[in-house]
Short mmCIF file of C-alpha atoms and ligand atoms in Angstrom, two decimals:
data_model
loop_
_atom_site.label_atom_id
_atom_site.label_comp_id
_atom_site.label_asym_id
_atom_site.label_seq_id
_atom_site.Cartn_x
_atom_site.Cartn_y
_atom_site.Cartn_z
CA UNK A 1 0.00 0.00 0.00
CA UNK A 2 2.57 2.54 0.96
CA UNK A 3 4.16 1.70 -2.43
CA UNK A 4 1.82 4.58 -3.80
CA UNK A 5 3.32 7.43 -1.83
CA UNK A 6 6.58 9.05 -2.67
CA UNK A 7 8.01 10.82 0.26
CA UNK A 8 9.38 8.61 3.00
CA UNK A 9 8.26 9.05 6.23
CA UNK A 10 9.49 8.49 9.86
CA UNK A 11 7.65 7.92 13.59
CA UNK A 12 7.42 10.71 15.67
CA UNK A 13 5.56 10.00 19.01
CA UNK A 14 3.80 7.10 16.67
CA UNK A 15 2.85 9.63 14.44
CA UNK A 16 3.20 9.16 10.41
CA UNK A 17 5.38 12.42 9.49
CA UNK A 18 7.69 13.47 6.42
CA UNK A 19 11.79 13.12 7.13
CA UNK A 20 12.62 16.03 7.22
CA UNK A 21 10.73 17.03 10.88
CA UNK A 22 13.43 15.42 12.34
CA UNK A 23 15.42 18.57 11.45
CA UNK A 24 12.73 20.83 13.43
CA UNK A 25 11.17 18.48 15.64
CA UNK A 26 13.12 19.93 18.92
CA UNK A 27 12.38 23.59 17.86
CA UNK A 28 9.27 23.32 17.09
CA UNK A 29 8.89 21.83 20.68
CA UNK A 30 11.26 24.21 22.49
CA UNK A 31 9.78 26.88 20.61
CA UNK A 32 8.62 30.40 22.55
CA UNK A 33 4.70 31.01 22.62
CA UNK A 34 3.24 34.37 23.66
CA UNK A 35 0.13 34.78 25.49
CA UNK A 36 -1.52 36.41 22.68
CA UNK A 37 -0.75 33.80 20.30
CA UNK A 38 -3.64 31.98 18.21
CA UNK A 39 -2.62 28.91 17.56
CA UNK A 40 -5.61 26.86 14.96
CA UNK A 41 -4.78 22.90 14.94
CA UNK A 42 -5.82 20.18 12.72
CA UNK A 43 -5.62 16.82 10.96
CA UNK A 44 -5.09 17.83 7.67
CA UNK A 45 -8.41 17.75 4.85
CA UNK A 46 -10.72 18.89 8.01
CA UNK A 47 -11.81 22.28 7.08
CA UNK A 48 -8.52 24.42 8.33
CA UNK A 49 -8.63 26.97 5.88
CA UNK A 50 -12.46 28.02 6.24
CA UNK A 51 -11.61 27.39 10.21
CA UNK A 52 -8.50 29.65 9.95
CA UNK A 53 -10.36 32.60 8.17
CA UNK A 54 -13.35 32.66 10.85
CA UNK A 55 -11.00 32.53 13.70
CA UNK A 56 -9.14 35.27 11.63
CA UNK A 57 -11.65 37.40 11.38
CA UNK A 58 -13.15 36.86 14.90
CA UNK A 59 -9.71 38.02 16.57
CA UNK A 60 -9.61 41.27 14.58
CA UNK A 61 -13.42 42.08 15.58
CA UNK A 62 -15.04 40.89 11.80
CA UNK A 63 -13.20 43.66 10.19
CA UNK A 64 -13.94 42.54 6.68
CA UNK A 65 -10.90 44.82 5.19
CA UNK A 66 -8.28 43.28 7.53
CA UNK A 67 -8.77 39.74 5.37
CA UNK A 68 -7.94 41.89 2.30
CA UNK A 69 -4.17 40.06 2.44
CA UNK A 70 -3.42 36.58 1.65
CA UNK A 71 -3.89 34.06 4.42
CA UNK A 72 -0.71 32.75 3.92
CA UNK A 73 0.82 36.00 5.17
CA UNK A 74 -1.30 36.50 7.86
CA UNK A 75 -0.67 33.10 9.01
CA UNK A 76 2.21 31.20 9.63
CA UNK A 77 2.06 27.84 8.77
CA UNK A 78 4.95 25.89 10.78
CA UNK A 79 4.88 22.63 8.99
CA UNK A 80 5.51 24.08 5.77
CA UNK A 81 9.10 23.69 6.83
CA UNK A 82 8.96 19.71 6.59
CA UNK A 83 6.87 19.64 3.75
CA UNK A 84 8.02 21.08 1.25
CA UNK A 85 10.82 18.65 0.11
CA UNK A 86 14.62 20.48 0.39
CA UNK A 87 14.82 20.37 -3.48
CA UNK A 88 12.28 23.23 -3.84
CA UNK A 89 12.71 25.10 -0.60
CA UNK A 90 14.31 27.63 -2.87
CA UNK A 91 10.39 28.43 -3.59
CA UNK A 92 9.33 29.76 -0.36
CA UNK A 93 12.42 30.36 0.85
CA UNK A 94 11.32 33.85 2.79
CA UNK A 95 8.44 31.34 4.42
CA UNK A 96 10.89 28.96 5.42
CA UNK A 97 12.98 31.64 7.15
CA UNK A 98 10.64 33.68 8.80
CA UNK A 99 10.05 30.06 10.82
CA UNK A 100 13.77 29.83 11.44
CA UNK A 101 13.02 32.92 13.11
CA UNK A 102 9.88 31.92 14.93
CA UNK A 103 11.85 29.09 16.34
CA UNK A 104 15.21 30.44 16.67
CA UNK A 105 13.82 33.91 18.50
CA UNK A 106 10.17 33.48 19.19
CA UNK A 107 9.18 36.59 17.22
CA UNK A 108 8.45 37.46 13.54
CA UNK A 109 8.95 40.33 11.79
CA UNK A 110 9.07 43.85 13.13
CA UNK A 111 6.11 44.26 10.93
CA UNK A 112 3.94 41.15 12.86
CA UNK A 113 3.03 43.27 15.53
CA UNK A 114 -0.62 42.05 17.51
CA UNK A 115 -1.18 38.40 17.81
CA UNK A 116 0.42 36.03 16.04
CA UNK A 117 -1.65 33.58 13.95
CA UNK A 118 -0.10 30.52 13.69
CA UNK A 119 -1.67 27.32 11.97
CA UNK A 120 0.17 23.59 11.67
CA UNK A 121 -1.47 19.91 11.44
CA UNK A 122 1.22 18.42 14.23
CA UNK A 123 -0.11 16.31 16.77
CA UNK A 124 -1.01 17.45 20.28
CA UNK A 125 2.23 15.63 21.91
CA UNK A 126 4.63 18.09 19.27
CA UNK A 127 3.13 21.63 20.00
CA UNK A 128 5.34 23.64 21.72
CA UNK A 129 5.78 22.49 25.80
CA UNK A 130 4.69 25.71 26.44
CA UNK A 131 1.40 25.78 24.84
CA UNK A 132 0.74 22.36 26.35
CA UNK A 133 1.69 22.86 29.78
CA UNK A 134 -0.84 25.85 30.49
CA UNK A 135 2.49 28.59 31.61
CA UNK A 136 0.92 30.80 28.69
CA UNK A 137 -2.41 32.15 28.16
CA UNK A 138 -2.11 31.61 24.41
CA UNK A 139 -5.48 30.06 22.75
CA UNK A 140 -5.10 26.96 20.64
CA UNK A 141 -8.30 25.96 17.85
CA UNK A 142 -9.04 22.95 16.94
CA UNK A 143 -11.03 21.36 13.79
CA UNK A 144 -12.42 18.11 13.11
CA UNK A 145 -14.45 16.27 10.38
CA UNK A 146 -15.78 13.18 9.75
CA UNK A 147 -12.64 11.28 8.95
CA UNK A 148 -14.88 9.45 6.05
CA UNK A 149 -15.25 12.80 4.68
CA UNK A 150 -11.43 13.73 5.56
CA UNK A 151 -10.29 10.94 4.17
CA UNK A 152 -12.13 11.21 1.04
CA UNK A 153 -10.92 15.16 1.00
CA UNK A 154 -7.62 14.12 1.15
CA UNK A 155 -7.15 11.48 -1.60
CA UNK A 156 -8.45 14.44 -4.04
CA UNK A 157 -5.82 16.27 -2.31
CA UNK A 158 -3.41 13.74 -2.38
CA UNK A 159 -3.77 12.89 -6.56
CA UNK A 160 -4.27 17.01 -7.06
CA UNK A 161 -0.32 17.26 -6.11
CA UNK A 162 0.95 14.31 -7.42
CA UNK A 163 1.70 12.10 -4.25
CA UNK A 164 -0.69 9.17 -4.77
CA UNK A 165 -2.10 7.56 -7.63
CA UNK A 166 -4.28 4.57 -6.07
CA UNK A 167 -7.66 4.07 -5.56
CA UNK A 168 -10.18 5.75 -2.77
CA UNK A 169 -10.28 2.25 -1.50
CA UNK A 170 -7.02 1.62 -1.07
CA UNK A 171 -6.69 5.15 0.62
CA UNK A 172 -9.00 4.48 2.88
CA UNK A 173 -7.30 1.35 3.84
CA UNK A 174 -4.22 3.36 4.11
CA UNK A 175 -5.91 6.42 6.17
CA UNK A 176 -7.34 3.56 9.11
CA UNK A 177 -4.17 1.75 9.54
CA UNK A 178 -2.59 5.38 9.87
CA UNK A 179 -0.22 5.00 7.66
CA UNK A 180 -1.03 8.85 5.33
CA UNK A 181 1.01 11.61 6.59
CA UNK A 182 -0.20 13.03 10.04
CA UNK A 183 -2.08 9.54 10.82
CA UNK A 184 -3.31 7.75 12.96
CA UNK A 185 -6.50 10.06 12.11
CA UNK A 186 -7.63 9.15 15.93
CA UNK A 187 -4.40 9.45 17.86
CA UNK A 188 -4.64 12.73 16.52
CA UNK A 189 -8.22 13.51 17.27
CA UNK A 190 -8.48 11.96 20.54
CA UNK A 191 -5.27 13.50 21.78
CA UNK A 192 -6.94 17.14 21.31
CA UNK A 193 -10.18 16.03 22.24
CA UNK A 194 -9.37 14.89 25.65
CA UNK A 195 -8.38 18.45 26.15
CA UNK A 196 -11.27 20.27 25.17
CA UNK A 197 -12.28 21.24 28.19
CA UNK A 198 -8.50 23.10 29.26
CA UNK A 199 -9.71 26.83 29.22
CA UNK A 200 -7.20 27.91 26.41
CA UNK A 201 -8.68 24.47 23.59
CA UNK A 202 -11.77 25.30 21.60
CA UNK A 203 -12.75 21.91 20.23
CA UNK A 204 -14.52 22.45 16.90
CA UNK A 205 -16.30 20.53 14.41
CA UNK A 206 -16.51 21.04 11.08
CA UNK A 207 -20.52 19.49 10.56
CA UNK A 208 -21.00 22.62 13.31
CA UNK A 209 -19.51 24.83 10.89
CA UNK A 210 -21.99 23.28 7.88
CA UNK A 211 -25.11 23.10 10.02
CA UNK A 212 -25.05 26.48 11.86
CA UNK A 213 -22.18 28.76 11.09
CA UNK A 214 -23.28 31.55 13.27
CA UNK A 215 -23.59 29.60 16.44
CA UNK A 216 -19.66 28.11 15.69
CA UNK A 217 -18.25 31.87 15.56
CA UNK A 218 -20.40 33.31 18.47
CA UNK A 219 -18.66 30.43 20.23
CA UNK A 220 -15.35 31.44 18.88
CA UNK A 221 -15.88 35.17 19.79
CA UNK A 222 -16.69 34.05 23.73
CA UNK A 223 -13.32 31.87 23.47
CA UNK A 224 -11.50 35.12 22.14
CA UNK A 225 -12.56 37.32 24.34
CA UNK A 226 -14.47 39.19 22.07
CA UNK A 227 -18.16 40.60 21.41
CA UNK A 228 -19.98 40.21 17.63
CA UNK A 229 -22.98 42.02 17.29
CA UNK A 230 -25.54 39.93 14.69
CA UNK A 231 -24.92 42.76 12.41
CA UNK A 232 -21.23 42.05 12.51
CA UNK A 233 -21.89 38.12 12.29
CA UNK A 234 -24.37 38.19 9.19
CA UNK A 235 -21.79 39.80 7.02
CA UNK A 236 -19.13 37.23 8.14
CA UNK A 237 -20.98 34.41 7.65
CA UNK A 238 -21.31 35.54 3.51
CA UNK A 239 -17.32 36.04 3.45
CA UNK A 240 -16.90 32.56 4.84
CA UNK A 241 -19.62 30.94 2.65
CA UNK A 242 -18.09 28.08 0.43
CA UNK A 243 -18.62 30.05 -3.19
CA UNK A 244 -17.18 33.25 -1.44
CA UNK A 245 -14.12 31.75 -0.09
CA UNK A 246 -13.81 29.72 -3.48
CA UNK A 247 -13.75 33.10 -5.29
CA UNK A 248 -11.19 35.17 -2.66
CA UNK A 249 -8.29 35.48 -4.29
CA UNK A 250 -6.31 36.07 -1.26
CA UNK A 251 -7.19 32.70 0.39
CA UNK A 252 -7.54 30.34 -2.65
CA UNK A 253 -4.09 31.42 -4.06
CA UNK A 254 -2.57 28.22 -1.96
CA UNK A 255 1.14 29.00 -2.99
CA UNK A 256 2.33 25.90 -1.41
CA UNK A 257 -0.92 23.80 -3.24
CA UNK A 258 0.59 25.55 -6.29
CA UNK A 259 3.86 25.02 -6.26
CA UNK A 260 3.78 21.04 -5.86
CA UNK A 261 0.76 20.91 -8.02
CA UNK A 262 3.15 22.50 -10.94
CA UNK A 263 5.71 20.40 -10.05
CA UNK A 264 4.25 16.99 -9.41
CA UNK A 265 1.21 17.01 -11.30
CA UNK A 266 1.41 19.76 -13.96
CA UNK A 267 -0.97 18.33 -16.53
CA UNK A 268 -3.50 17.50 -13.33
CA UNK A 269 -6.85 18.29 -12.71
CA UNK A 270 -8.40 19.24 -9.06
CA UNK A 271 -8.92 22.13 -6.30
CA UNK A 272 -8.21 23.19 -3.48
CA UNK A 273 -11.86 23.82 -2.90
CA UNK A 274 -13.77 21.08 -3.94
CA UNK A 275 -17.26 20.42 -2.80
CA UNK A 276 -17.21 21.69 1.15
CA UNK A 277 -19.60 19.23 1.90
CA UNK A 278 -20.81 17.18 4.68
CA UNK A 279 -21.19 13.29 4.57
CA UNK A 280 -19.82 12.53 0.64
CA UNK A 281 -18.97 9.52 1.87
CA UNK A 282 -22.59 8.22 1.64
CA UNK A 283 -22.12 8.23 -2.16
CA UNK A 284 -18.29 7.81 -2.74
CA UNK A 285 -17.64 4.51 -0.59
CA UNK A 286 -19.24 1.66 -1.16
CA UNK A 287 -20.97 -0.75 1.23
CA UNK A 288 -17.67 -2.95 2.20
CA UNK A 289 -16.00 0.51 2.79
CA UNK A 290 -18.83 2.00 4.92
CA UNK A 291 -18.57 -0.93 6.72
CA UNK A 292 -14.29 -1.47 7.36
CA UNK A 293 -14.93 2.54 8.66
CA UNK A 294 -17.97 1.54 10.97
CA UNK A 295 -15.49 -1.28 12.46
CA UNK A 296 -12.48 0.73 13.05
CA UNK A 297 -14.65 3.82 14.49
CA UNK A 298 -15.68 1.17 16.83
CA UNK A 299 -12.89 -0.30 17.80
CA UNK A 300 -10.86 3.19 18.24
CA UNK A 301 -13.43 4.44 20.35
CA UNK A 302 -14.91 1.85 22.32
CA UNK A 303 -12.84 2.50 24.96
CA UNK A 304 -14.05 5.74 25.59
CA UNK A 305 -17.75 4.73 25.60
CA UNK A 306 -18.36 6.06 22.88
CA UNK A 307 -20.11 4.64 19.63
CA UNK A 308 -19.31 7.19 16.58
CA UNK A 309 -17.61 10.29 15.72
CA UNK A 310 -20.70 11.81 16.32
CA UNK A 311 -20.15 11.44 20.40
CA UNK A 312 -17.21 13.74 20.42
P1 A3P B 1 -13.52 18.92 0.31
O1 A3P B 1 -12.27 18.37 -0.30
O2 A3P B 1 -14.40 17.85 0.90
O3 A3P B 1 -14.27 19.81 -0.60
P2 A3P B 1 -8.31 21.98 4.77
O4 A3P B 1 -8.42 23.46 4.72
O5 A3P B 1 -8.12 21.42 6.15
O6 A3P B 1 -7.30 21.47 3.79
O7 A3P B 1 -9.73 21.38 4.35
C1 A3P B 1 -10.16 21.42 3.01
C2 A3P B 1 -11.62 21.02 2.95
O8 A3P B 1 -12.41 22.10 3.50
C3 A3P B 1 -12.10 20.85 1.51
O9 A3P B 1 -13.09 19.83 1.55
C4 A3P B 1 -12.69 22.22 1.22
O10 A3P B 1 -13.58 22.24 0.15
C5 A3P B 1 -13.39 22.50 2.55
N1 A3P B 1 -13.72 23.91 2.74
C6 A3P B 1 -12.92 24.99 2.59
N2 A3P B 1 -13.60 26.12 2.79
C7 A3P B 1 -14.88 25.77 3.05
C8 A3P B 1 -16.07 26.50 3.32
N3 A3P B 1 -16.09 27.82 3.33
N4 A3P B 1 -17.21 25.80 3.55
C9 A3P B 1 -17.20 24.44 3.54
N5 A3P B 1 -16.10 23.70 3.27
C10 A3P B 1 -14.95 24.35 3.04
#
């Protein structure tokens, strides 16, 4: 199965990860957080980007005009530093250092000033000790889908840049032994989840986001700190709608999606955003697949007590 992937991988914490974090892994951990950091978290393919944007905006009081910048500047996205393989680091090389800088210093720019906004898929058990051992006040976000839904999101991912050519099947297969990149999906899941009630972990879902989208930001805001009237929330909740954020050129300009998709899959077809919807997996797997998920859910949460993703 593994066969159909191209980058080798290593263990970190029994976590599925490219190589090259073994060049970061103790920075990244060591690393400096402030208390005003925003930190968003995820398993990749879970709705980060729509979750980043909301949070975003939420922090800088739904000022509409602030989000008129690309999200990959606003952010910083640590794991870019692992992903991108060394050949082409030449391509976001000023990316690459400003998280040298991050973990060499703790600060960014002179022109970062406010919180930092920092986004990265690496398990709880890698975050920086600091953010984990409650000594800041710094908020962390985290998302969560379906993984049918995540797992089906990320083989389109997966083919759009070139890493896999095999069949949603055998993906599937791959995603519940744990074997894709960030896996196991619920050693990652679980290990955030069991903190969801710490006061500085907002556990979110992305089915929350689908079904009522206000309710998921007024949450936000009381997490942040901050106050949205309905007039400020109305407004928001059009510049986070799928076909809006499909359309915003600064957040569906992926440079990193674009960069391997020119180089690994040139002649390719796919997007970034695809459908945005909730429970594809009715129609893409078939009945033995709905069933191997059903079994695994089971048997990764059983001990818990609890019968489906639903539960969490
Ligand atoms: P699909 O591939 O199922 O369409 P991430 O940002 O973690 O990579 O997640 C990408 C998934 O989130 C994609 O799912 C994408 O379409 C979906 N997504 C992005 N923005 C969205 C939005 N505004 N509403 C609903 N889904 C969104």
């Amino acid at each position: 199965l593994r066969d159909n992937f191209k980058r080798p991988c290593a263990r970190f914490n029994g976590y599925v990860m490219f190589e090259e974090l073994k060049t970061y892994v103790d920075s990244l951990v060591k690393m400096n957080v402030r208390d005003d950091d925003i930190w968003v978290c995820s398993y990749p393919k879970t709705g980060t980007t729509w979750t980043q944007e909301m949070v975003y905006l939420v922090a800088n009081d739904a000022d509409l005009t602030k989000a008129q910048k690309p999200l990959n500047d606003r952010y910083v996205f640590l794991d870019k530093c692992f992903l991108i393989p060394q050949k082409m680091a030449s391509h976001i090389e000023s990316d690459i250092n400003r998280i040298k800088k991050l973990f060499s210093s703790g600060e960014l720019t002179e022109a970062d000033q406010g919180p930092r906004f920092i986004h990265t898929h690496v398990p709880y058990e890698l975050l920086p000790q600091k953010l984990r051992d409650g000594s800041t006040k710094a908020k962390i976000i985290y998302v969560v889908r379906n993984p049918r839904d995540t797992s089906i999101s990320a083989f389109h991912h997966q083919l759009m840049v070139g890493r896999y050519n095999g069949s949603l099947k055998n993906y599937g297969e791959l995603f519940m032994k744990g074997l894709v990149n960030y896996g196991p999906f619920w050693k990652h899941t679980l290990a955030y989840w069991n903190k969801r009630n710490d006061k500085n972990l907002l556990f979110l879902k992305y089915e929350d986001m689908k079904k009522d989208l206000p309710s998921v930001i007024r949450k936000t805001a009381t997490f942040l700190k901050k106050t949205l009237t309905d007039e400020q929330i109305g407004p928001l909740c059009e510049h986070l709608s799928f076909e809006s954020m499909k359309n915003n050129p600064y957040i569906n300009e992926k440079p990193l999606i674009k960069i391997l998709k020119s180089k690994f899959n040139p002649e390719g077809s796919g997007e970034f955003f695809r459908k945005g919807k909730s429970d594809q997996w009715k129609n893409d797997f078939d009945a033995e697949l709905i069933d191997r998920f059903d079994q695994w859910e089971h048997e990764n949460l059983k001990h818990l007590n609890l019968t489906s993703y639903k539960d969490l």
